[in-house]
Amino acid sequence: MLNHFNKALLLTMLSSASVAYAQRVTEDFNKDWKFFQPRNETFNFNFDNGQDFKPSNIDLWESVTLPHTFNKDDMQRDNNFYTGNVLYQKKFTVSDAQKSKRTFLKFEGVGSVAKLYINNKFIGEHKGGYSQFAYEITNSVNYGKENVLTVIANNQARKDVIPVNQFLFPIYGGIYRPVSMITTNKTNFVVTDYAAPGIFVSQKNVSSKSADIEIKAKLETTEKTIQNAVLESSVINKEGKTVAVVKSPVNISPQGTTYVTQDINLKNPHLWDGVRDPYLYTVSSKIIVNGTDTDVLKQNLGVRTVEVIPGKGFFLNGKHYPMHGVSRHQDEWGYGSALSYEQHKRDMDLMKEMGVTTIRLAHYQQAPQMYELADQYGFLVWAEIPFVNAVSYQENDNAKQQMTELVKQNYNHPSIYIWGVHNEVYSKTKDEQVPVLSRQLSDIAKTIDPYRMTGAVNGYNQVDRPENLTTDIQGINHYFGWYGGKIGDLENWAQGLEKNFAQYKVILTEYGADGNMDIGAEEVKQPADVVSGKSFPENYQTETHIQQWAIIEKHPQIAASYVWNMFEFAVPMWNRGGINARNLKGLITFDRKRKKDSFYWYKANWNPEPMLYLANRRDNMRKNPVSKIQVFSNLKDVKIIVNGKEYQAKNGVNAKHWVIENAQLQKGTNTIKAIGKSGRKELTDEMTWTLE
């Protein structure tokens, strides 16, 4: 029996639910899917002819829950992987009560071309495996009856869809990100504007005393008459208090889209200050018709300014901001690209542990949750489209589409500071495909969003190559000591920047080396063949990062830098370094279970939390009785004890690098211990080496 309190609570919950349902409802649409993958290449789905598809053997269907990819195994092992058409189907019912509403389906990512059918009727096609897309199905469903949604997904590389090949990373297939059903009233914020949120929140004239917030809304109605409405937008602080409100009367026409711009002046704003203080407001906008809220949207607002000053570096809210950067691919061993929110968050937590302040989400638009988490963690983000690695001369339209999607869908994330237009695509003159298309892509981004910078990335170490300088910032990928030259050549390049490009904004967007944790070596030696070689010892990767970070931190002309990569990732076309189909440049293994020495090197340099770590612990089989021992630590004094004998460590390349050059080893097992103090607390680390 319900008591009075429980009855009141139930009535409140039911009332809240009815109010919420009267506005916008977003429902999980990820369960109870059926999946079919053909067993031969000649299988014909026949959907383009309007025919129903029914596999002759029902056992061919597999029950799946989204997100789902059919490449989680084959693409991670070798180049013998499946690409082509696969089929997803889901049966669902839309209640009669929704006849007076509007119904949409929103997909967060399908690899890489998707065709949608409702009850065998074609709804639309989306090209591009990394951006969101939405379609209205209001007029295609049978209300009160069972409906069938069919999605044909195809992940074959094709010349008119970027990326145009599978060489640098795999194009995983399937509905590998979540799907939702959105129900709105007939008068609503636009859902199908490249799957953008419906409002665009901009900020100008930002300081600690004041900020001008601009809200641009897109409204529409399918009612038969003009709707006399009020657009009310509020800024709500982290504590839930409304700090500013603006109301605008608006007549929403049943013809076309109605555009509204609102301005709010925010007094004494609490600034979003990156990892130092990622403070977020909420902008809540609602459409009110006859006193009733017909649609409500909520978006993050982080009030901040970002500036790059050549020769000085990055400035967030007028204060120098350390750009401790890594890049991230979205796949994981055993999962492919079909990751959960918890897996995305775990990746961000690992970055936070290492002391990351900025992320390059490469080489494509990543899951919406990643940008949301970046807002919350305070990571500045380089966001980009997959115009990468190769040029087909047929990708123009799709590249422009994906740039539009990237900017519109992620416009409101304060974490994003730059839109990336290309990575490692080349031309011989400034008149060819790459620079021309790059300028067009930059113009699209700047037209939609004039408040952020654009960037292009080159794989050579020349700032003024023909395909460069089409954007606000020039990114350079260069692996000194790996794909050419020596590790220390980065110093000469940095000095060249200061001499020849002192007024340019330049970022080192990729650097590093492969490292296989299961291959130990006593001698630090550059591999002779980094393209087809089968032995990439971890210690060379460690040495690369030790030396190159020490160079980077001394040269503010390198405005920011991004380690390639935070995590190992799949490359089906590769067989290098001792593990097939793997790029081993990650600081953490593909399964996220083991951290390499380089991870701890950056943690010592970037994370102020006291730490101490003995490096080269996997290089434990030794032949030389006199050895170098390295410790990564942000403590002010470190001792190293070898078999009971104490050595006073000295700084190496910088203050976080502690070294003894001539430690004496004994035959057999050697116990090595590092000791340092943080206040009254003693930190220790220990490892063993064996002298053969």
XYZ file of C-alpha atoms in Angstrom:
692
model
C 0.000 0.000 0.000
C 1.276 3.465 -0.892
C 1.560 5.982 1.928
C 0.818 9.666 1.353
C 4.496 10.499 0.721
C 4.923 7.746 -1.863
C 1.661 8.723 -3.566
C 2.813 12.315 -3.784
C 6.194 11.223 -5.098
C 4.590 8.986 -7.726
C 2.274 11.788 -8.865
C 5.240 14.148 -9.084
C 7.207 11.619 -11.139
C 4.268 10.992 -13.474
C 3.671 14.714 -13.827
C 7.356 15.329 -14.575
C 7.368 12.523 -17.099
C 4.309 13.921 -18.884
C 5.837 17.407 -18.978
C 9.116 15.997 -20.298
C 7.273 13.954 -22.892
C 5.333 17.062 -23.899
C 8.682 18.542 -24.877
C 11.533 16.570 -26.419
C 12.151 12.902 -25.655
C 15.385 11.168 -26.619
C 15.175 7.383 -26.352
C 17.888 4.734 -26.458
C 17.517 2.844 -29.734
C 20.364 0.364 -29.326
C 18.778 -2.925 -28.263
C 17.159 -5.800 -30.148
C 18.883 -5.381 -33.495
C 19.461 -8.160 -36.010
C 22.667 -8.268 -38.025
C 23.484 -10.074 -41.252
C 26.862 -10.341 -42.988
C 26.924 -12.104 -46.370
C 29.138 -15.148 -46.768
C 30.010 -14.410 -50.382
C 30.666 -11.304 -52.451
C 27.858 -11.972 -54.946
C 25.081 -11.636 -52.383
C 22.521 -9.024 -53.512
C 20.446 -7.108 -50.985
C 17.990 -5.893 -53.669
C 16.842 -2.964 -51.571
C 17.509 -0.406 -54.262
C 14.812 -2.124 -56.328
C 12.277 -1.698 -53.539
C 12.176 -5.415 -52.780
C 11.956 -6.889 -49.313
C 15.106 -8.555 -48.041
C 14.668 -11.892 -46.309
C 17.684 -14.201 -45.928
C 16.734 -17.727 -46.931
C 18.197 -19.079 -43.694
C 17.035 -17.239 -40.572
C 20.016 -18.703 -38.719
C 22.198 -16.269 -40.661
C 20.871 -13.442 -38.463
C 22.829 -12.488 -35.363
C 21.222 -10.651 -32.448
C 23.302 -7.606 -31.517
C 23.210 -4.582 -29.260
C 24.667 -1.312 -30.472
C 27.333 -0.076 -30.685
C 28.509 -2.898 -32.957
C 31.215 -3.464 -35.549
C 31.809 -6.610 -37.573
C 35.540 -5.814 -37.832
C 36.540 -6.004 -34.181
C 38.667 -9.085 -34.877
C 39.690 -9.267 -38.529
C 40.936 -5.684 -38.879
C 43.075 -6.022 -35.777
C 44.994 -9.104 -36.951
C 46.021 -8.681 -40.607
C 44.987 -7.276 -43.984
C 42.543 -10.099 -44.686
C 39.464 -8.257 -43.433
C 35.908 -7.950 -44.694
C 34.585 -4.776 -46.281
C 31.307 -4.456 -48.087
C 27.585 -4.441 -47.439
C 26.128 -5.667 -44.173
C 22.570 -5.436 -42.970
C 21.039 -4.254 -39.696
C 17.321 -4.479 -38.912
C 15.242 -3.470 -35.944
C 11.518 -3.825 -35.346
C 9.845 -1.087 -33.335
C 6.455 0.423 -32.587
C 5.489 4.073 -32.473
C 2.383 4.688 -30.400
C -0.759 6.324 -31.788
C -0.185 9.149 -29.296
C 2.841 10.241 -31.317
C 0.821 11.002 -34.449
C 0.637 14.594 -33.273
C 4.416 14.751 -32.800
C 7.550 14.552 -34.957
C 9.874 11.549 -34.924
C 13.555 11.442 -35.871
C 16.360 8.906 -35.849
C 19.852 10.105 -34.954
C 22.961 8.036 -35.656
C 26.249 8.958 -34.004
C 28.400 7.010 -36.457
C 28.055 4.300 -39.116
C 31.066 2.979 -41.017
C 31.142 4.395 -43.510
C 28.206 4.721 -45.930
C 24.710 4.091 -44.596
C 21.411 3.650 -46.418
C 18.233 3.833 -44.333
C 14.863 2.253 -45.064
C 11.644 2.370 -43.046
C 9.256 -0.440 -43.971
C 11.282 -0.960 -47.169
C 10.957 2.701 -48.182
C 14.194 4.564 -48.791
C 14.756 7.392 -46.282
C 18.251 8.589 -47.073
C 21.949 7.906 -47.477
C 24.837 9.265 -45.411
C 28.455 9.208 -46.587
C 31.166 9.344 -43.942
C 31.849 7.001 -41.061
C 32.688 9.490 -38.308
C 30.003 12.171 -38.168
C 26.472 12.134 -36.843
C 23.381 12.271 -39.041
C 19.637 12.528 -38.445
C 16.558 11.812 -40.534
C 12.903 12.498 -39.882
C 10.643 9.437 -40.096
C 7.377 11.057 -38.944
C 5.647 10.413 -42.248
C 7.096 6.959 -42.905
C 6.145 4.950 -39.809
C 2.900 3.070 -39.198
C 1.559 4.305 -35.870
C 0.381 1.689 -33.432
C 1.824 -1.068 -35.619
C 5.165 -2.809 -35.989
C 7.736 -1.022 -38.156
C 11.010 -2.277 -39.579
C 14.100 -0.110 -39.775
C 16.752 -1.400 -42.142
C 20.281 -0.027 -42.392
C 22.681 -1.170 -45.088
C 26.195 -0.240 -43.987
C 29.247 -0.425 -46.225
C 32.844 0.262 -45.138
C 34.635 -0.218 -48.451
C 37.183 2.492 -49.191
C 35.924 4.638 -52.049
C 37.292 7.643 -53.872
C 34.361 9.955 -53.140
C 34.288 9.430 -49.354
C 37.121 10.450 -47.030
C 39.315 8.769 -45.954
C 39.839 7.262 -49.394
C 41.910 4.282 -48.205
C 42.570 2.042 -45.190
C 46.334 2.523 -45.048
C 46.941 4.619 -41.923
C 44.023 3.295 -39.887
C 41.073 0.963 -40.465
C 37.624 2.093 -41.516
C 35.622 -0.109 -39.157
C 32.205 -1.137 -40.430
C 28.789 -1.259 -38.844
C 26.643 0.894 -36.573
C 29.540 1.318 -34.194
C 28.173 4.266 -32.215
C 24.802 4.637 -30.478
C 21.467 5.435 -32.125
C 18.596 7.366 -30.579
C 14.988 8.118 -31.434
C 14.035 11.754 -30.882
C 10.405 12.806 -30.476
C 9.446 16.493 -30.515
C 6.321 18.578 -30.743
C 5.412 20.006 -34.131
C 7.096 23.262 -33.127
C 10.703 22.544 -32.301
C 14.392 23.324 -32.648
C 15.699 21.969 -35.951
C 17.018 18.396 -35.648
C 18.131 17.719 -39.217
C 20.597 20.589 -39.736
C 23.555 18.231 -40.248
C 22.538 16.734 -36.860
C 23.572 19.983 -35.160
C 22.054 20.654 -31.726
C 19.665 23.401 -32.915
C 21.322 26.300 -31.106
C 24.805 27.759 -31.596
C 26.348 29.484 -28.586
C 29.123 32.005 -29.291
C 31.119 34.295 -27.024
C 32.784 37.641 -27.667
C 34.571 40.343 -25.680
C 35.438 37.884 -22.931
C 37.203 38.946 -19.746
C 36.886 38.194 -16.045
C 34.578 41.232 -15.793
C 32.211 40.607 -18.684
C 31.350 38.358 -21.616
C 28.945 38.824 -24.508
C 27.115 35.568 -25.202
C 25.322 35.150 -28.516
C 22.735 32.423 -29.088
C 21.631 31.609 -32.611
C 18.613 29.310 -32.808
C 16.977 27.514 -35.711
C 13.248 26.915 -35.250
C 10.592 25.254 -37.356
C 6.993 24.124 -37.160
C 4.807 21.670 -39.034
C 1.644 23.250 -37.680
C -0.547 24.754 -40.411
C -0.424 28.253 -38.985
C 2.266 30.671 -37.868
C 3.139 29.990 -34.235
C 3.364 33.076 -32.033
C 6.085 31.985 -29.648
C 8.694 33.171 -27.198
C 12.273 31.950 -27.299
C 13.611 32.045 -23.752
C 17.312 31.364 -23.111
C 18.915 31.155 -19.689
C 22.497 30.870 -18.494
C 22.683 28.598 -15.458
C 25.795 28.318 -13.310
C 27.370 25.122 -11.999
C 25.416 25.410 -8.769
C 22.104 25.451 -10.658
C 21.373 29.171 -10.271
C 20.092 31.148 -13.247
C 22.437 34.102 -13.726
C 21.017 35.604 -16.939
C 17.826 35.339 -19.011
C 16.717 36.716 -22.368
C 13.248 36.407 -23.942
C 12.497 37.077 -27.588
C 9.040 37.065 -29.221
C 9.171 35.185 -32.509
C 6.716 34.158 -35.213
C 7.599 30.662 -36.373
C 6.423 30.081 -39.916
C 5.338 26.686 -41.271
C 7.328 27.653 -44.372
C 11.072 27.143 -44.155
C 13.225 27.737 -41.077
C 12.953 30.611 -38.617
C 16.252 32.085 -37.415
C 16.589 33.924 -34.107
C 19.620 35.622 -32.561
C 19.769 36.515 -28.873
C 22.418 38.419 -26.923
C 23.245 38.063 -23.244
C 25.826 40.058 -21.320
C 27.325 37.920 -18.558
C 28.736 39.936 -15.660
C 31.846 38.702 -13.824
C 31.836 35.306 -15.560
C 33.559 32.329 -13.992
C 35.990 31.434 -16.772
C 36.562 27.960 -18.193
C 40.309 27.677 -17.591
C 41.287 24.307 -19.014
C 42.569 21.693 -16.586
C 43.189 24.472 -14.069
C 39.454 25.075 -13.648
C 37.068 23.571 -16.247
C 34.047 25.545 -15.074
C 30.911 24.996 -17.125
C 27.698 26.944 -17.338
C 24.589 25.527 -19.008
C 22.646 27.381 -21.665
C 19.002 26.331 -21.600
C 16.821 27.475 -24.503
C 13.127 26.783 -24.789
C 10.308 27.542 -27.211
C 7.142 28.692 -25.462
C 3.788 28.679 -27.271
C 0.638 29.792 -25.411
C 2.472 29.503 -22.113
C 3.632 25.932 -22.768
C 7.211 24.799 -23.346
C 7.140 22.965 -26.662
C 10.875 22.184 -26.935
C 13.892 22.603 -24.658
C 17.620 22.295 -25.404
C 20.588 22.426 -23.041
C 24.197 22.994 -24.084
C 27.533 23.484 -22.324
C 28.980 26.967 -22.064
C 32.615 27.436 -21.131
C 33.547 31.115 -21.177
C 37.155 31.525 -22.313
C 39.605 33.109 -24.723
C 42.331 31.244 -26.622
C 45.314 32.937 -28.236
C 48.512 31.731 -29.884
C 51.420 34.183 -29.824
C 54.354 33.204 -32.066
C 57.480 32.670 -30.009
C 55.568 32.668 -26.732
C 53.046 29.841 -27.000
C 49.420 29.311 -25.973
C 47.419 31.630 -23.777
C 44.105 30.687 -22.198
C 42.206 33.616 -20.697
C 45.310 35.742 -21.071
C 47.520 33.377 -19.056
C 50.161 31.065 -20.494
C 48.764 27.559 -20.838
C 51.032 24.484 -21.016
C 50.113 22.438 -24.080
C 50.984 18.912 -22.926
C 49.514 17.052 -25.863
C 48.754 13.557 -27.117
C 46.795 12.213 -30.074
C 44.153 9.517 -29.816
C 42.644 6.941 -32.152
C 39.239 5.584 -31.174
C 39.796 1.806 -31.411
C 40.728 -0.811 -28.833
C 41.881 -4.434 -28.916
C 38.902 -6.797 -28.957
C 36.377 -3.993 -29.491
C 37.378 -2.236 -32.676
C 35.717 1.168 -32.725
C 32.532 0.056 -30.953
C 33.388 1.604 -27.604
C 31.191 2.384 -24.628
C 31.022 5.636 -22.711
C 32.967 3.944 -19.912
C 35.796 3.105 -22.329
C 35.955 6.665 -23.626
C 36.029 7.961 -20.054
C 38.752 5.495 -19.072
C 40.898 6.794 -21.925
C 40.416 10.334 -20.683
C 41.263 9.273 -17.127
C 44.541 7.759 -18.336
C 45.379 11.011 -20.087
C 44.534 12.964 -16.960
C 46.804 10.689 -14.907
C 49.689 11.410 -17.267
C 49.139 15.175 -17.031
C 47.709 15.819 -20.496
C 46.231 19.279 -21.081
C 45.369 19.045 -24.789
C 44.325 16.280 -27.204
C 44.430 15.935 -30.943
C 41.448 13.736 -31.774
C 42.836 12.313 -34.983
C 42.239 11.723 -37.814
C 38.472 12.124 -37.856
C 35.493 13.288 -35.876
C 35.317 11.142 -32.755
C 32.430 10.146 -30.516
C 30.296 13.001 -29.111
C 31.146 11.756 -25.618
C 34.828 12.562 -26.168
C 34.150 16.261 -26.731
C 31.726 16.298 -23.803
C 34.347 14.736 -21.539
C 36.985 17.163 -22.800
C 34.710 20.025 -21.725
C 34.456 18.493 -18.268
C 38.146 17.599 -17.877
C 39.425 20.872 -19.285
C 41.381 19.411 -22.210
C 41.853 21.723 -25.187
C 40.964 19.783 -28.347
C 42.205 19.791 -31.929
C 39.232 18.414 -33.918
C 39.577 17.377 -37.550
C 38.083 15.591 -40.555
C 39.570 12.502 -42.283
C 41.043 14.248 -45.323
C 44.162 12.232 -44.751
C 47.030 10.316 -46.362
C 45.921 10.284 -50.013
C 44.078 12.334 -52.607
C 41.605 10.836 -55.090
C 40.452 14.104 -56.749
C 36.876 12.930 -56.160
C 36.547 13.763 -52.461
C 35.700 17.488 -52.668
C 31.979 17.295 -51.965
C 32.304 14.785 -49.163
C 35.163 16.661 -47.512
C 33.060 19.822 -47.482
C 30.109 17.882 -46.068
C 32.208 16.369 -43.284
C 33.772 19.742 -42.423
C 30.298 21.258 -42.155
C 29.175 18.370 -39.938
C 32.235 18.580 -37.691
C 31.823 22.295 -37.020
C 28.051 22.394 -36.688
C 27.767 19.305 -34.494
C 30.541 20.345 -32.110
C 30.213 24.131 -32.201
C 29.193 24.497 -28.558
C 32.101 22.604 -26.989
C 34.418 25.065 -25.213
C 37.195 22.462 -25.257
C 37.624 22.724 -29.038
C 40.059 25.452 -30.028
C 40.795 24.546 -33.664
C 39.246 22.863 -36.701
C 41.653 20.666 -38.692
C 41.163 20.530 -42.469
C 43.729 17.941 -43.603
C 46.585 15.669 -42.580
C 49.508 14.577 -44.795
C 48.020 15.224 -48.221
C 50.304 16.865 -50.731
C 50.636 18.870 -53.927
C 53.454 20.098 -56.129
C 52.090 23.616 -56.599
C 49.717 25.961 -54.789
C 47.200 25.626 -57.619
C 46.435 21.919 -57.160
C 43.726 19.980 -55.377
C 45.058 20.012 -51.812
C 45.707 23.742 -51.251
C 42.581 24.761 -53.167
C 40.324 22.353 -51.259
C 42.064 23.207 -47.982
C 41.292 26.895 -48.426
C 37.670 26.011 -49.160
C 37.449 23.794 -46.089
C 39.000 26.493 -43.922
C 36.517 28.989 -45.316
C 33.601 26.673 -44.464
C 34.831 26.381 -40.885
C 35.482 30.109 -40.511
C 32.144 31.043 -42.080
C 30.197 28.837 -39.681
C 32.497 29.608 -36.754
C 34.583 32.797 -37.067
C 35.667 32.524 -33.431
C 38.027 29.549 -33.720
C 41.236 28.896 -35.628
C 41.746 26.407 -38.433
C 44.764 24.162 -38.927
C 46.370 22.009 -41.619
C 48.970 19.289 -41.044
C 51.973 18.334 -43.156
C 54.235 15.306 -42.905
C 57.379 17.143 -43.942
C 59.349 19.509 -41.738
C 58.950 22.427 -44.158
C 56.533 25.104 -43.004
C 56.134 26.760 -46.410
C 55.464 23.779 -48.679
C 52.885 24.406 -51.461
C 50.002 22.710 -49.609
C 50.696 24.606 -46.371
C 49.652 28.000 -45.049
C 46.000 27.698 -46.115
C 44.858 27.897 -42.473
C 45.535 29.941 -39.329
C 47.986 27.420 -37.872
C 50.473 25.121 -39.564
C 50.858 21.659 -38.069
C 53.983 19.627 -38.746
C 54.223 15.849 -38.300
C 57.850 14.795 -38.127
C 59.493 11.763 -36.594
C 63.113 12.806 -36.215
C 65.115 9.670 -35.544
C 62.419 7.365 -36.861
C 61.361 8.102 -40.433
C 64.517 10.094 -41.033
C 67.510 11.694 -39.364
C 68.483 11.410 -35.718
C 66.502 11.995 -32.530
C 68.397 15.189 -31.761
C 67.686 16.730 -35.174
C 64.523 18.162 -33.648
C 66.750 20.807 -32.022
C 68.006 22.112 -35.370
C 64.468 22.193 -36.719
C 63.232 24.179 -33.708
C 66.069 26.660 -34.126
C 65.184 26.957 -37.800
C 61.614 27.843 -36.866
C 62.847 30.607 -34.598
C 65.133 31.970 -37.297
C 62.999 31.634 -40.428
C 59.383 31.572 -39.212
C 59.406 33.734 -36.091
C 55.997 35.257 -36.904
C 54.301 31.963 -37.797
C 52.034 29.867 -35.592
C 53.477 26.354 -35.785
C 52.531 23.183 -33.890
C 54.391 19.873 -33.820
C 51.278 17.773 -34.411
C 52.985 14.351 -34.383
C 56.295 12.995 -33.090
C 57.525 9.771 -31.516
C 58.690 6.247 -32.318
C 57.384 2.681 -32.154
C 58.102 0.619 -29.082
C 57.275 -3.035 -28.436
C 57.036 -3.701 -24.687
C 57.842 -7.364 -25.215
C 61.176 -6.681 -26.898
C 63.900 -5.686 -24.466
C 67.382 -4.485 -25.409
C 70.439 -3.400 -23.492
C 71.763 -1.063 -26.189
C 69.686 1.893 -27.367
C 69.871 1.546 -31.122
C 67.859 3.083 -33.926
C 66.148 0.310 -35.965
C 67.623 0.002 -39.446
C 64.237 -0.566 -41.103
C 61.181 1.144 -39.637
C 58.835 0.180 -42.477
C 59.218 -3.599 -42.585
C 61.491 -4.288 -39.592
C 60.298 -6.860 -37.073
C 62.121 -5.659 -33.955
C 61.247 -2.321 -32.363
C 62.630 -2.462 -28.790
C 60.824 -0.236 -26.330
C 64.019 1.449 -25.126
C 64.486 3.356 -28.388
C 60.977 4.795 -28.081
C 61.801 5.794 -24.503
C 65.016 7.538 -25.560
C 63.169 9.379 -28.336
C 60.661 10.861 -25.921
C 63.266 11.677 -23.275
C 65.341 13.724 -25.688
C 62.571 15.260 -27.752
C 60.377 16.504 -24.926
C 63.445 18.166 -23.397
C 63.932 19.983 -26.713
C 60.262 20.918 -27.148
C 59.910 22.466 -23.700
C 62.812 24.839 -24.411
C 61.333 26.199 -27.653
C 58.075 28.168 -27.313
C 58.154 28.748 -31.077
C 56.681 25.216 -31.082
C 53.351 26.524 -29.812
C 52.103 23.033 -28.894
C 53.100 19.425 -29.457
C 51.231 16.147 -29.669
C 52.748 12.741 -28.931
C 51.796 10.168 -31.514
C 50.046 8.281 -29.946
C 48.450 7.881 -26.520
C 47.403 4.304 -27.320
C 48.548 1.674 -29.774
C 46.025 1.168 -32.571
C 45.236 -1.146 -35.462
C 46.800 -0.689 -38.917
C 45.679 -3.734 -40.950
C 48.081 -3.010 -43.811
C 51.191 -3.045 -41.585
C 53.422 -5.838 -40.344
C 56.105 -4.103 -38.330
C 57.893 -4.210 -35.030
C 56.955 -7.718 -33.965
C 53.141 -7.371 -33.847
C 51.092 -7.637 -37.003
C 48.505 -4.984 -37.951
C 49.644 -2.641 -35.196
C 51.051 0.846 -34.840
C 53.292 0.565 -31.773
C 53.877 4.262 -31.186
C 51.354 4.350 -28.365
C 52.436 5.094 -24.804
C 49.914 2.491 -23.611
C 49.225 -0.905 -25.167
C 46.261 -1.530 -27.453
C 44.305 -3.242 -24.667
C 44.959 -0.342 -22.237
C 46.486 -2.748 -19.702
C 50.193 -1.815 -19.782
C 51.916 1.551 -19.629
C 55.249 1.980 -21.338
C 58.259 3.766 -19.877
C 57.423 6.805 -21.990
C 54.088 7.154 -20.215
C 55.912 7.618 -16.931
C 58.396 10.031 -18.523
C 55.563 12.359 -19.457
C 53.826 11.850 -16.136
C 56.990 13.004 -14.362
C 57.157 16.075 -16.596
C 53.462 16.962 -16.831
C 51.684 15.806 -13.682
C 52.752 17.710 -10.527
C 51.656 14.850 -8.266
C 54.866 13.461 -6.682
C 56.090 10.377 -8.522
C 59.189 8.261 -9.085
C 59.737 5.534 -11.691
C 62.707 3.352 -12.675
C 62.963 3.119 -16.459
C 64.174 0.241 -18.647
C 62.813 -2.422 -16.316
C 62.030 -4.691 -19.257
C 65.605 -4.381 -20.575
C 66.557 -6.726 -17.772
C 68.995 -9.107 -19.473
C 72.397 -7.385 -19.378
C 75.855 -8.231 -20.696
C 77.767 -5.111 -19.694
C 78.703 -4.951 -15.973
C 78.761 -1.147 -16.150
C 75.343 0.288 -16.944
C 73.355 3.500 -17.100
C 70.293 3.671 -14.856
C 67.479 6.207 -15.392
C 64.744 7.419 -13.072
C 61.805 9.621 -14.053
C 60.770 11.765 -11.105
C 59.492 15.243 -10.273
C 61.085 15.088 -6.800
C 63.939 17.406 -5.909
C 66.400 14.708 -4.855
C 66.712 11.076 -5.952
C 69.011 8.287 -4.762
C 69.622 5.028 -6.596
C 70.772 1.932 -4.708
C 72.277 -0.979 -6.641
C 72.785 -4.164 -4.626
C 73.000 -2.111 -1.442
C 75.439 0.490 -2.832
C 74.066 4.024 -2.878
C 74.538 6.405 -5.834
C 73.518 10.061 -5.909
C 71.602 10.533 -9.144
C 72.179 13.638 -11.254
C 69.913 15.429 -13.683
C 70.122 14.389 -17.322
C 68.235 16.207 -20.075
C 66.102 18.158 -17.596
C 65.090 18.323 -13.935
C 62.734 15.324 -14.241
C 65.424 13.041 -15.633
C 67.679 11.386 -13.014
C 70.680 9.346 -14.137
C 73.697 7.433 -12.908
C 76.049 6.628 -15.769
C 78.328 3.933 -14.340
C 76.420 1.623 -12.056
C 78.312 -1.558 -11.218
C 76.383 -4.790 -11.734
C 77.210 -8.213 -10.343
C 76.761 -11.569 -12.054
C 73.282 -12.951 -11.676
C 70.428 -10.970 -10.146
C 70.843 -7.268 -9.399
C 68.383 -5.372 -7.237
C 67.980 -1.715 -8.172
C 66.036 0.677 -5.986
C 65.187 4.365 -6.378
C 64.307 6.536 -3.377
C 63.049 10.101 -3.138
C 61.137 12.223 -0.656
C 58.043 14.378 -1.001
C 57.797 16.244 2.277
C 57.813 13.607 4.961
C 56.674 10.879 2.604
C 59.251 8.559 1.029
C 58.634 7.282 -2.490
C 60.384 4.162 -3.768
C 60.522 2.011 -6.873
C 62.376 -1.244 -7.458
C 63.381 -3.520 -10.331
C 65.793 -6.363 -11.061
C 68.310 -6.852 -13.854
C 70.232 -10.021 -14.607
C 73.881 -9.869 -15.675
C 74.576 -12.858 -17.877
